[in-house]
Amino acid sequence: MEASGFTLFDTAIGCCGIAWGPAGLTDVQLPESSRAATRARLLRQLPPAAREHAPSELPPEIADAVARIVALLAGADDDLADVAVDMERVPPFHRRVYDLARTIPPGATLTYGEVADRIGADRGAARAVGQALGANPVPIVVPCHRVTAAGGKTGGFSAGGGVSTKLRMLDIERAHAAAHGAPTLF
């Protein structure tokens, strides 16, 4: 795999971006207000040497990840759990949160408090879980949208479109899960 690179691609929810390094994905950018805004926000996270690739130029692992993200956002049943993610720049607590979030299947959710409990932190760590998820560099691959606030509230979402993007992603996943008889609660 090339040392680093990035590409933009279209999905059911808009133009997304993805960046990678030798150890896997480093960044995923959910849609902003325009393709140019998505590209600009992604570029702010990347090293200056990152090279943009056309979809036809992607390394096979990246092309596969893009295809699977596109499919998931169109309603496919894929948890993306085996997509390689480079967690080198991620603090240890965040890594624990992200590892747990990657176990939540499409169509299911956990609360911030439940994530805190499951990683062995006390329930008071729910706010720290939310902060970790807000800093998630690879949303959708680390499905931070599947973590909600207590009492059926959505909680925040730092991607473009905010909570409406989170709800749209959850609706896509829940519709697929319900159509296939899967439970919608984790």
GROMACS .gro file of C-alpha atoms in nm:
model
  186
    1MET     CA    1   0.000   0.000   0.000
    2GLU     CA    2   0.123   0.350  -0.081
    3ALA     CA    3   0.261   0.548   0.215
    4SER     CA    4  -0.035   0.785   0.215
    5GLY     CA    5  -0.313   0.907  -0.003
    6PHE     CA    6  -0.674   1.013  -0.011
    7THR     CA    7  -0.979   1.006  -0.233
    8LEU     CA    8  -1.335   1.134  -0.243
    9PHE     CA    9  -1.632   0.915  -0.330
   10ASP     CA   10  -2.009   0.943  -0.353
   11THR     CA   11  -2.247   0.764  -0.116
   12ALA     CA   12  -2.620   0.761  -0.046
   13ILE     CA   13  -2.569   1.038   0.210
   14GLY     CA   14  -2.332   1.254   0.002
   15CYS     CA   15  -1.966   1.289  -0.090
   16CYS     CA   16  -1.731   1.125   0.160
   17GLY     CA   17  -1.352   1.114   0.178
   18ILE     CA   18  -1.102   0.857   0.294
   19ALA     CA   19  -0.730   0.876   0.369
   20TRP     CA   20  -0.478   0.602   0.441
   21GLY     CA   21  -0.124   0.530   0.541
   22PRO     CA   22   0.087   0.213   0.547
   23ALA     CA   23  -0.098   0.069   0.850
   24GLY     CA   24  -0.453   0.133   0.725
   25LEU     CA   25  -0.714   0.406   0.721
   26THR     CA   26  -0.616   0.725   0.899
   27ASP     CA   27  -0.919   0.941   0.826
   28VAL     CA   28  -1.275   0.916   0.700
   29GLN     CA   29  -1.462   1.234   0.620
   30LEU     CA   30  -1.841   1.225   0.617
   31PRO     CA   31  -2.025   1.466   0.387
   32GLU     CA   32  -2.001   1.838   0.429
   33SER     CA   33  -2.216   2.094   0.247
   34SER     CA   34  -2.036   2.035  -0.084
   35ARG     CA   35  -1.771   1.815  -0.242
   36ALA     CA   36  -1.520   2.101  -0.208
   37ALA     CA   37  -1.604   2.143   0.162
   38THR     CA   38  -1.563   1.768   0.222
   39ARG     CA   39  -1.224   1.774   0.047
   40ALA     CA   40  -1.111   2.085   0.240
   41ARG     CA   41  -1.206   1.938   0.579
   42LEU     CA   42  -1.031   1.609   0.497
   43LEU     CA   43  -0.716   1.789   0.381
   44ARG     CA   44  -0.691   1.976   0.714
   45GLN     CA   45  -0.629   1.637   0.882
   46LEU     CA   46  -0.368   1.509   0.636
   47PRO     CA   47   0.005   1.557   0.593
   48PRO     CA   48   0.096   1.798   0.312
   49ALA     CA   49   0.244   1.512   0.106
   50ALA     CA   50  -0.085   1.320   0.087
   51ARG     CA   51  -0.171   1.263  -0.278
   52GLU     CA   52  -0.525   1.252  -0.412
   53HIS     CA   53  -0.611   0.937  -0.605
   54ALA     CA   54  -0.881   0.881  -0.863
   55PRO     CA   55  -1.108   0.586  -0.777
   56SER     CA   56  -0.938   0.380  -1.048
   57GLU     CA   57  -0.595   0.434  -0.883
   58LEU     CA   58  -0.679   0.310  -0.533
   59PRO     CA   59  -0.481   0.033  -0.367
   60PRO     CA   60  -0.699  -0.281  -0.352
   61GLU     CA   61  -0.753  -0.260   0.027
   62ILE     CA   62  -0.870   0.099  -0.004
   63ALA     CA   63  -1.093   0.031  -0.304
   64ASP     CA   64  -1.253  -0.250  -0.102
   65ALA     CA   65  -1.304  -0.024   0.202
   66VAL     CA   66  -1.462   0.246  -0.018
   67ALA     CA   67  -1.695  -0.005  -0.184
   68ARG     CA   68  -1.800  -0.142   0.154
   69ILE     CA   69  -1.864   0.205   0.300
   70VAL     CA   70  -2.074   0.294  -0.006
   71ALA     CA   71  -2.269  -0.031   0.033
   72LEU     CA   72  -2.320   0.018   0.409
   73LEU     CA   73  -2.454   0.369   0.355
   74ALA     CA   74  -2.693   0.225   0.095
   75GLY     CA   75  -2.825  -0.027   0.348
   76ALA     CA   76  -2.591  -0.327   0.321
   77ASP     CA   77  -2.523  -0.536   0.629
   78ASP     CA   78  -2.151  -0.483   0.693
   79ASP     CA   79  -1.988  -0.387   1.021
   80LEU     CA   80  -1.653  -0.295   0.857
   81ALA     CA   81  -1.484  -0.453   1.161
   82ASP     CA   82  -1.204  -0.606   0.955
   83VAL     CA   83  -1.109  -0.284   0.773
   84ALA     CA   84  -0.755  -0.194   0.885
   85VAL     CA   85  -0.736   0.132   1.080
   86ASP     CA   86  -0.412   0.303   1.181
   87MET     CA   87  -0.459   0.390   1.550
   88GLU     CA   88  -0.103   0.519   1.601
   89ARG     CA   89  -0.208   0.877   1.679
   90VAL     CA   90  -0.509   0.773   1.891
   91PRO     CA   91  -0.478   0.800   2.274
   92PRO     CA   92  -0.518   0.470   2.465
   93PHE     CA   93  -0.859   0.554   2.619
   94HIS     CA   94  -0.996   0.653   2.277
   95ARG     CA   95  -0.859   0.331   2.130
   96ARG     CA   96  -1.052   0.128   2.390
   97VAL     CA   97  -1.369   0.321   2.307
   98TYR     CA   98  -1.315   0.274   1.932
   99ASP     CA   99  -1.241  -0.096   1.969
  100LEU     CA  100  -1.568  -0.143   2.159
  101ALA     CA  101  -1.766   0.072   1.913
  102ARG     CA  102  -1.645  -0.149   1.629
  103THR     CA  103  -1.829  -0.442   1.790
  104ILE     CA  104  -2.170  -0.272   1.768
  105PRO     CA  105  -2.347  -0.423   1.467
  106PRO     CA  106  -2.533  -0.216   1.208
  107GLY     CA  107  -2.886  -0.140   1.328
  108ALA     CA  108  -2.791  -0.159   1.695
  109THR     CA  109  -2.689   0.109   1.944
  110LEU     CA  110  -2.529   0.146   2.285
  111THR     CA  111  -2.538   0.448   2.512
  112TYR     CA  112  -2.227   0.642   2.611
  113GLY     CA  113  -2.268   0.497   2.963
  114GLU     CA  114  -2.295   0.141   2.832
  115VAL     CA  115  -1.974   0.187   2.634
  116ALA     CA  116  -1.803   0.320   2.948
  117ASP     CA  117  -1.924   0.017   3.145
  118ARG     CA  118  -1.811  -0.230   2.879
  119ILE     CA  119  -1.458  -0.089   2.859
  120GLY     CA  120  -1.427  -0.106   3.237
  121ALA     CA  121  -1.456   0.265   3.307
  122ASP     CA  122  -1.709   0.386   3.561
  123ARG     CA  123  -2.046   0.512   3.444
  124GLY     CA  124  -1.928   0.867   3.509
  125ALA     CA  125  -1.691   0.821   3.215
  126ALA     CA  126  -1.983   0.854   2.972
  127ARG     CA  127  -1.880   1.213   2.898
  128ALA     CA  128  -1.521   1.101   2.825
  129VAL     CA  129  -1.663   0.834   2.590
  130GLY     CA  130  -1.858   1.108   2.410
  131GLN     CA  131  -1.546   1.321   2.380
  132ALA     CA  132  -1.349   1.027   2.241
  133LEU     CA  133  -1.619   0.955   1.985
  134GLY     CA  134  -1.632   1.324   1.891
  135ALA     CA  135  -1.261   1.300   1.806
  136ASN     CA  136  -1.305   0.980   1.602
  137PRO     CA  137  -1.085   1.015   1.291
  138VAL     CA  138  -1.259   0.731   1.103
  139PRO     CA  139  -1.636   0.762   1.148
  140ILE     CA  140  -1.846   0.487   0.989
  141VAL     CA  141  -1.550   0.246   1.015
  142VAL     CA  142  -1.547   0.319   1.389
  143PRO     CA  143  -1.926   0.358   1.406
  144CYS     CA  144  -1.959   0.643   1.653
  145HIS     CA  145  -2.308   0.707   1.514
  146ARG     CA  146  -2.418   0.384   1.688
  147VAL     CA  147  -2.352   0.536   2.031
  148THR     CA  148  -2.633   0.748   2.171
  149ALA     CA  149  -2.721   0.936   2.486
  150ALA     CA  150  -2.926   0.779   2.765
  151GLY     CA  151  -3.302   0.795   2.758
  152GLY     CA  152  -3.337   0.752   2.383
  153LYS     CA  153  -3.168   1.083   2.304
  154THR     CA  154  -2.931   1.097   2.009
  155GLY     CA  155  -2.639   1.277   2.166
  156GLY     CA  156  -2.407   1.486   1.951
  157PHE     CA  157  -2.239   1.420   1.620
  158SER     CA  158  -1.941   1.616   1.491
  159ALA     CA  159  -1.976   1.531   1.121
  160GLY     CA  160  -2.123   1.771   0.869
  161GLY     CA  161  -2.500   1.782   0.913
  162GLY     CA  162  -2.459   1.702   1.283
  163VAL     CA  163  -2.730   1.494   1.447
  164SER     CA  164  -2.938   1.479   1.127
  165THR     CA  165  -2.651   1.289   0.958
  166LYS     CA  166  -2.628   1.055   1.258
  167LEU     CA  167  -3.003   0.988   1.245
  168ARG     CA  168  -2.993   0.929   0.870
  169MET     CA  169  -2.713   0.674   0.909
  170LEU     CA  170  -2.900   0.497   1.190
  171ASP     CA  171  -3.223   0.497   0.987
  172ILE     CA  172  -3.044   0.334   0.691
  173GLU     CA  173  -2.898   0.065   0.915
  174ARG     CA  174  -3.217   0.004   1.114
  175ALA     CA  175  -3.428  -0.023   0.799
  176HIS     CA  176  -3.195  -0.293   0.666
  177ALA     CA  177  -3.183  -0.474   1.001
  178ALA     CA  178  -3.565  -0.468   1.036
  179ALA     CA  179  -3.612  -0.592   0.679
  180HIS     CA  180  -3.396  -0.891   0.763
  181GLY     CA  181  -3.549  -0.966   1.102
  182ALA     CA  182  -3.251  -0.848   1.306
  183PRO     CA  183  -3.310  -0.677   1.642
  184THR     CA  184  -3.255  -0.301   1.639
  185LEU     CA  185  -3.130  -0.277   1.997
  186PHE     CA  186  -2.795  -0.402   2.120
   0.00000   0.00000   0.00000
